[in-house]
PDB file of C-alpha atoms in Angstrom:
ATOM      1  CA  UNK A   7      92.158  93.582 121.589  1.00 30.00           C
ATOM      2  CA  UNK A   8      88.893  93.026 119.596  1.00 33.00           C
ATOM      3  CA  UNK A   9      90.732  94.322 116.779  1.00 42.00           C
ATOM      4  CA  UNK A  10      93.610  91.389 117.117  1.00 44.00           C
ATOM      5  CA  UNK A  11      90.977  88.711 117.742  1.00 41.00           C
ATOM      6  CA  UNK A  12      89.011  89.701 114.373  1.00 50.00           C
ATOM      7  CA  UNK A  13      92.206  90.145 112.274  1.00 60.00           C
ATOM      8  CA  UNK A  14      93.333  86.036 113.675  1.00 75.00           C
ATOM      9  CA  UNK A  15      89.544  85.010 112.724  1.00 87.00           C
ATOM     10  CA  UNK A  16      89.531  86.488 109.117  1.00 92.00           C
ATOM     11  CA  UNK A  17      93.428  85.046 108.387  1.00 91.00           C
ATOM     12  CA  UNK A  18      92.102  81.922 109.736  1.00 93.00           C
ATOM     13  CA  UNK A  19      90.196  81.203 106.176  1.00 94.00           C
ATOM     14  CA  UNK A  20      93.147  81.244 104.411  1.00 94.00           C
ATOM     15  CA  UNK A  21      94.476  78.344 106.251  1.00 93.00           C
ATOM     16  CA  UNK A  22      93.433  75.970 103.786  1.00 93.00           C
ATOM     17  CA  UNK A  23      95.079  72.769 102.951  1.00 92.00           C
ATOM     18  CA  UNK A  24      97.041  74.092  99.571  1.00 94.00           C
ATOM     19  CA  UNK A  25      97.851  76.918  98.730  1.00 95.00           C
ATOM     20  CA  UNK A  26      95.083  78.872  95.888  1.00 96.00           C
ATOM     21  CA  UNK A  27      96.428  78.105  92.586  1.00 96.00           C
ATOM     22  CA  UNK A  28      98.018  80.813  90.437  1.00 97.00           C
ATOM     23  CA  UNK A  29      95.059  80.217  87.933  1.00 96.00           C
ATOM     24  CA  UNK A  30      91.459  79.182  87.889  1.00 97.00           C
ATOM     25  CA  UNK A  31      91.552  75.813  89.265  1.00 96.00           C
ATOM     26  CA  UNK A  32      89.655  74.995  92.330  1.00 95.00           C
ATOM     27  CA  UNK A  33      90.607  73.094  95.614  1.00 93.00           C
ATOM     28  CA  UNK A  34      89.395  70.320  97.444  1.00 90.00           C
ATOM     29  CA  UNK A  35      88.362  71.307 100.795  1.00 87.00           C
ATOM     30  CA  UNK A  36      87.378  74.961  99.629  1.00 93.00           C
ATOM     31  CA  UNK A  37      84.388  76.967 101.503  1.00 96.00           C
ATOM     32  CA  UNK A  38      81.279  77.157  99.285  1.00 97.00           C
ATOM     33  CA  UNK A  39      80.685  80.573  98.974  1.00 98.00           C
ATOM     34  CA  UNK A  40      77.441  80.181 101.264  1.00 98.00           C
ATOM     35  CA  UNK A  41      79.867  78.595 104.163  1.00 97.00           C
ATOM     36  CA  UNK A  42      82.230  81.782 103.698  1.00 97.00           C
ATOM     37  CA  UNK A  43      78.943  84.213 104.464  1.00 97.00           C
ATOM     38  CA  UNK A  44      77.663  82.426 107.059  1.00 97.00           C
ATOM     39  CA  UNK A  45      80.979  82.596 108.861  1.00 96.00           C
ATOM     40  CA  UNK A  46      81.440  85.869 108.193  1.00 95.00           C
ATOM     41  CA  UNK A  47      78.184  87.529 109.528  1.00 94.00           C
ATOM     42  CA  UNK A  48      79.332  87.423 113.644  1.00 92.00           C
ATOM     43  CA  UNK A  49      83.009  88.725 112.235  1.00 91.00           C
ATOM     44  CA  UNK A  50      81.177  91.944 110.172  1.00 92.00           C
ATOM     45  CA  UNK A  51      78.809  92.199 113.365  1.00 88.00           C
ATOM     46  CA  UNK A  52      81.631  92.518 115.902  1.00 87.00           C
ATOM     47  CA  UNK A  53      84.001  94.818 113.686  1.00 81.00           C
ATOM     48  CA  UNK A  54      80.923  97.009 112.467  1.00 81.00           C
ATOM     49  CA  UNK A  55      82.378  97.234 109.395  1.00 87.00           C
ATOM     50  CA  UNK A  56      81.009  99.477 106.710  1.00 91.00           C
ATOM     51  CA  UNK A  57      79.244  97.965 103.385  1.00 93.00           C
ATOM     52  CA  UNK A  58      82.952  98.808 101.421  1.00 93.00           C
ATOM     53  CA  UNK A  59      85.238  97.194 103.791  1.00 93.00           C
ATOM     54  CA  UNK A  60      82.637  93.833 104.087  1.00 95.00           C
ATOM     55  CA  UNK A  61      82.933  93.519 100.512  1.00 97.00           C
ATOM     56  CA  UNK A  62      86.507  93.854 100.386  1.00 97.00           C
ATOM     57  CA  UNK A  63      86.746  90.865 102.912  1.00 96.00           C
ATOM     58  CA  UNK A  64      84.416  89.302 100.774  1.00 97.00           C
ATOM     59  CA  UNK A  65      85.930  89.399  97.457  1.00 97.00           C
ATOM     60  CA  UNK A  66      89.384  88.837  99.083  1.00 97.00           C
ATOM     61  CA  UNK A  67      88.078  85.406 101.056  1.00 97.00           C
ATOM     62  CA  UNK A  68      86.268  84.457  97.465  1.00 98.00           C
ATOM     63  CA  UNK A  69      88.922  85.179  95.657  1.00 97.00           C
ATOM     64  CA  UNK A  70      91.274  82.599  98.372  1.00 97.00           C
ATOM     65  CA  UNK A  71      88.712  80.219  98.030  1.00 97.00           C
ATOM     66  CA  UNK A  72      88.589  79.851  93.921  1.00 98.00           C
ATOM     67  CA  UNK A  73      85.090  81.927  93.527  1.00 97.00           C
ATOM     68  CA  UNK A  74      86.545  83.834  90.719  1.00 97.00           C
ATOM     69  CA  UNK A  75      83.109  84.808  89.726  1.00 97.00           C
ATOM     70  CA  UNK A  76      81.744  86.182  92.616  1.00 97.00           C
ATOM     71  CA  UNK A  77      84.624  87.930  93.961  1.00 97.00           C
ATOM     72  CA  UNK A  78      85.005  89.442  90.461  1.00 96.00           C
ATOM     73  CA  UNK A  79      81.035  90.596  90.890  1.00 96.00           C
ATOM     74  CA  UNK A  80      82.193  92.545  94.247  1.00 96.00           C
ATOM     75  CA  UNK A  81      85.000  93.638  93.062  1.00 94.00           C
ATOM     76  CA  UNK A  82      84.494  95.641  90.219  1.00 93.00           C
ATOM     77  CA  UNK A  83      82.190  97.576  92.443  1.00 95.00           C
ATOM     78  CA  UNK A  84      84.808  98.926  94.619  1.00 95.00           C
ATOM     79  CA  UNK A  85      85.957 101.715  93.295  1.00 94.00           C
ATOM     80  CA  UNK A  86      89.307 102.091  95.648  1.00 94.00           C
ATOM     81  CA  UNK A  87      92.788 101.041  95.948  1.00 95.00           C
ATOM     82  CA  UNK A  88      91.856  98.156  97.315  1.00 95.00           C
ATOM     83  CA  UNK A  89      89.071  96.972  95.319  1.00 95.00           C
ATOM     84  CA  UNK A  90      91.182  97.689  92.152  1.00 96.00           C
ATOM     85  CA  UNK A  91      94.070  95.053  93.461  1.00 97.00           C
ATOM     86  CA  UNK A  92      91.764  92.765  94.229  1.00 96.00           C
ATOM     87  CA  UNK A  93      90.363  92.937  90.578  1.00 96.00           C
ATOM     88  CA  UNK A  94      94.056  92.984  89.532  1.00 97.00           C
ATOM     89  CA  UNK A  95      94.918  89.128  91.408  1.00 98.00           C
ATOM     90  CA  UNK A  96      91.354  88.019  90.126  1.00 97.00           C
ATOM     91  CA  UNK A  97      92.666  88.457  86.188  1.00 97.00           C
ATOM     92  CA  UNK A  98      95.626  87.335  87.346  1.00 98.00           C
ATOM     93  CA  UNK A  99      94.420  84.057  88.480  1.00 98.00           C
ATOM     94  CA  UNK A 100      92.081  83.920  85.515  1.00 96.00           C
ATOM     95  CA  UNK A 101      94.484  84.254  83.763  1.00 97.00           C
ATOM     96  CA  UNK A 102      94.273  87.532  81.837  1.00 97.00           C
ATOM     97  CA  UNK A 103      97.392  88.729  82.273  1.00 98.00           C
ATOM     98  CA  UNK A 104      96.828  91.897  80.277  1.00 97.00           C
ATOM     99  CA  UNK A 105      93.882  92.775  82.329  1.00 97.00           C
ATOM    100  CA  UNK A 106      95.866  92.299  85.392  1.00 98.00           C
ATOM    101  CA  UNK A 107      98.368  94.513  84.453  1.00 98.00           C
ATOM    102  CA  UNK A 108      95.376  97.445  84.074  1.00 98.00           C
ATOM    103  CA  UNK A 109      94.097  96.768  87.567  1.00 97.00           C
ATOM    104  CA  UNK A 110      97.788  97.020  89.124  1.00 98.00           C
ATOM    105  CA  UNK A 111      98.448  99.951  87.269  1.00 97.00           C
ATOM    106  CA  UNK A 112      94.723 101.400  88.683  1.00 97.00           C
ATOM    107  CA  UNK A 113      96.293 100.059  92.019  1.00 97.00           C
ATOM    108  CA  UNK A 114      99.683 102.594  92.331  1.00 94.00           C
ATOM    109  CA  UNK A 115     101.858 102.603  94.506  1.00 93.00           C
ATOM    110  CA  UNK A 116     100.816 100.447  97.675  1.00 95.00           C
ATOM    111  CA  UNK A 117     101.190 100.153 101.296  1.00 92.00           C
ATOM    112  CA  UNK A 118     101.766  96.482 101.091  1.00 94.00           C
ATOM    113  CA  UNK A 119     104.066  96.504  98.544  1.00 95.00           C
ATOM    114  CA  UNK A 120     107.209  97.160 100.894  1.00 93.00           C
ATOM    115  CA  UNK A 121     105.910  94.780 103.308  1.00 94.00           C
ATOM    116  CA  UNK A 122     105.370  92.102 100.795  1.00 95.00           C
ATOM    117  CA  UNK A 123     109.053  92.532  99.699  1.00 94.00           C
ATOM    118  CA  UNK A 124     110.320  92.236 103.306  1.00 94.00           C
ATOM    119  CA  UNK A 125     108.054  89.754 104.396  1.00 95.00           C
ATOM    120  CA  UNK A 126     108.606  87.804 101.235  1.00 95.00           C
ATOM    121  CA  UNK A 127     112.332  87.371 102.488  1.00 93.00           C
ATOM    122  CA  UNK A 128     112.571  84.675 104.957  1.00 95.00           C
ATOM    123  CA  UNK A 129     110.401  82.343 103.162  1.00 95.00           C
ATOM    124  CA  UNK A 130     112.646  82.285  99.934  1.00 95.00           C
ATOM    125  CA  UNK A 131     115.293  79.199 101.220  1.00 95.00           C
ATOM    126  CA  UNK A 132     116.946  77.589  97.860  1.00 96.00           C
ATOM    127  CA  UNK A 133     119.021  79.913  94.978  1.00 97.00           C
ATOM    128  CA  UNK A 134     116.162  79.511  92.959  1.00 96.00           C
ATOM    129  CA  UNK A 135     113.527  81.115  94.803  1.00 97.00           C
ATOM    130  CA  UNK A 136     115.719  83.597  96.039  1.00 96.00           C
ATOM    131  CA  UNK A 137     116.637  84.481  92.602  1.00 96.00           C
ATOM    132  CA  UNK A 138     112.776  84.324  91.911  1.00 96.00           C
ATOM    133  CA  UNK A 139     111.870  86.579  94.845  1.00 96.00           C
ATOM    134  CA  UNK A 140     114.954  89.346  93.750  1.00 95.00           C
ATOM    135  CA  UNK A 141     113.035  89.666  90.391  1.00 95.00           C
ATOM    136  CA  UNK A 142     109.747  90.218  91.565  1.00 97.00           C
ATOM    137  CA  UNK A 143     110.868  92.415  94.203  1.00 95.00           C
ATOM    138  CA  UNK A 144     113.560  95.129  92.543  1.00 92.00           C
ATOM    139  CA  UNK A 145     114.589  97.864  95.524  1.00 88.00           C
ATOM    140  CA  UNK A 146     113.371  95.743  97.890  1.00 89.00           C
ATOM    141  CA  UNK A 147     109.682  96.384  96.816  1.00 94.00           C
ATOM    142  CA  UNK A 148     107.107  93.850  95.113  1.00 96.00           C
ATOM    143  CA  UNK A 149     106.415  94.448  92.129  1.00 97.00           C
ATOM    144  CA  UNK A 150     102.985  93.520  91.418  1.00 98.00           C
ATOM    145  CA  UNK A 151     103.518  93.661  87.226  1.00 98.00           C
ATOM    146  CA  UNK A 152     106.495  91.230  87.500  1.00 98.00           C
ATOM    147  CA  UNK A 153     104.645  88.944  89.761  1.00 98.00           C
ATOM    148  CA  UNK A 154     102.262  88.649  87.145  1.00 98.00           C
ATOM    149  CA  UNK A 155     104.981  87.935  84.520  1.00 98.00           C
ATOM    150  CA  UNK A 156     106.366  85.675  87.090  1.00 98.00           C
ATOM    151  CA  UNK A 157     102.881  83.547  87.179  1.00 98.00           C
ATOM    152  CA  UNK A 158     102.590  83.543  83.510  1.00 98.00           C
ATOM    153  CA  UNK A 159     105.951  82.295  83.025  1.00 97.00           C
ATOM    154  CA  UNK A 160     105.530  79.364  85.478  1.00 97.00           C
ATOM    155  CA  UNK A 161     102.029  78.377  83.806  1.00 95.00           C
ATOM    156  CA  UNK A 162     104.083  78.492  80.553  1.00 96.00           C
ATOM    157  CA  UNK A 163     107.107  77.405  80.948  1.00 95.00           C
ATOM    158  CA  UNK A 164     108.471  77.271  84.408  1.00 95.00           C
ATOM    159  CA  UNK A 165     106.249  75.243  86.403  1.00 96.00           C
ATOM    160  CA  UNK A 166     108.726  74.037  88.861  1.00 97.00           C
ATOM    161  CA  UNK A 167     108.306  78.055  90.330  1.00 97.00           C
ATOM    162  CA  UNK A 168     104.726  77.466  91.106  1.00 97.00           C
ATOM    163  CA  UNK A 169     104.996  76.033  94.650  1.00 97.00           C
ATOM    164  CA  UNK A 170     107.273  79.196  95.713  1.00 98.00           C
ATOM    165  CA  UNK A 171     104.891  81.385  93.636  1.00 98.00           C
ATOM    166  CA  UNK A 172     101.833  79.952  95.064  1.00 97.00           C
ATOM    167  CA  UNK A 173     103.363  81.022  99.071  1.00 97.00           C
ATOM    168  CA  UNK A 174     103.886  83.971  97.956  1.00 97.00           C
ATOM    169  CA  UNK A 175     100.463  84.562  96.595  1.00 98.00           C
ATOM    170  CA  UNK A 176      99.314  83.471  99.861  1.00 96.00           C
ATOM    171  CA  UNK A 177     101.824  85.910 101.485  1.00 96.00           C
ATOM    172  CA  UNK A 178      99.874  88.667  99.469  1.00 97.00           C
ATOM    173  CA  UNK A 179      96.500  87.418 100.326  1.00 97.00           C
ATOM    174  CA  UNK A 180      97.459  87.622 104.402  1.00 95.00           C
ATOM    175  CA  UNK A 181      98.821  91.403 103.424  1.00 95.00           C
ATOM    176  CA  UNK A 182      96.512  92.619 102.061  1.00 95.00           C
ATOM    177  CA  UNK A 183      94.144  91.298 104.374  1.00 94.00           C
ATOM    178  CA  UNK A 184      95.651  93.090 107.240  1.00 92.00           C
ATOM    179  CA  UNK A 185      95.851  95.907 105.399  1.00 90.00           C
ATOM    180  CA  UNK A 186      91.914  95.920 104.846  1.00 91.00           C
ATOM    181  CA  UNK A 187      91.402  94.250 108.454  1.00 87.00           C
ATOM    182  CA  UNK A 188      93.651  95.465 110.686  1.00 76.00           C
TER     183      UNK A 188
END
């Protein structure tokens, strides 16, 4: 039960009032990095969670709330899966594509990646963003290298994709969050 009650407390930071942006811009309405700690202290206290997992929370939540920076300062010190997909979204949102790329290649093959896919279904409703969802997701699993194409495209040259892009990065955040809080 605890474990249910924690996971609904950390997803509720990423109920913001937009969606993060696919690049570096920031919000209005965002946490200030010190509001995000001081709400997370009684979450890490209940969960005992160890120094890596805290951190992961940490950069993920920073990362949501357009602290590129800071998340980027936890995150390349977390030498795991997860750290090194959370480095990969930071670039991505950045935007250095390239870089990106690295991190999701550091990243393999990942448990969220068929849930992503799957998940990522439902919320595609109109041709386009059905078609858009069938090329990120090949097999029925998301592709985290043609998601990045996908964002770099609509900052380009497709910008009417960037509202379905933007769920979708928001469907990633809340996956990858269970995955690290479950």
């Amino acid at each position: 039960m605890m474990s249910q009650l924690q996971s609904t407390a950390f997803h509720e930071f990423l109920q913001t009032t937009a969606p993060a942006s696919l690049g570096p811009e920031t919000r209005p309405g965002r946490k200030s990095v010190a509001e995000l700690e001081r709400a997370l202290v009684p979450l890490f206290e209940q969960g005992q969670y160890p120094v890596d997992r805290r951190n992961l929370l940490r950069a993920l939540l920073f990362l949501w709330h357009d602290h590129l920076d800071e998340a980027h300062d936890i995150a390349q010190n977390i030498h795991s899966t997860e750290g090194s997909y959370l480095h990969g979204i930071m670039h991505r949102r950045e935007p250095d594509y390239g870089n990106a790329k690295y991190w999701f290649h550091r990243v393999g093959r990942h448990a969220a990646f068929a849930l992503l896919a799957r998940r990522g279904g439902p919320m595609a409703v109109s041709e386009a963003e059905k078609d858009l969802l069938a090329r990120i997701c090949p097999r029925q699993m998301w592709d985290p290298f043609l998601f990045v194409d996908a964002c770099h495209r609509a900052r380009l040259t497709a910008p009417e994709d960037e509202p379905f892009l933007r769920q979708l990065q928001k469907l990633e955040f809340a996956t990858l969050l269970e995955h690290i809080a479950p």
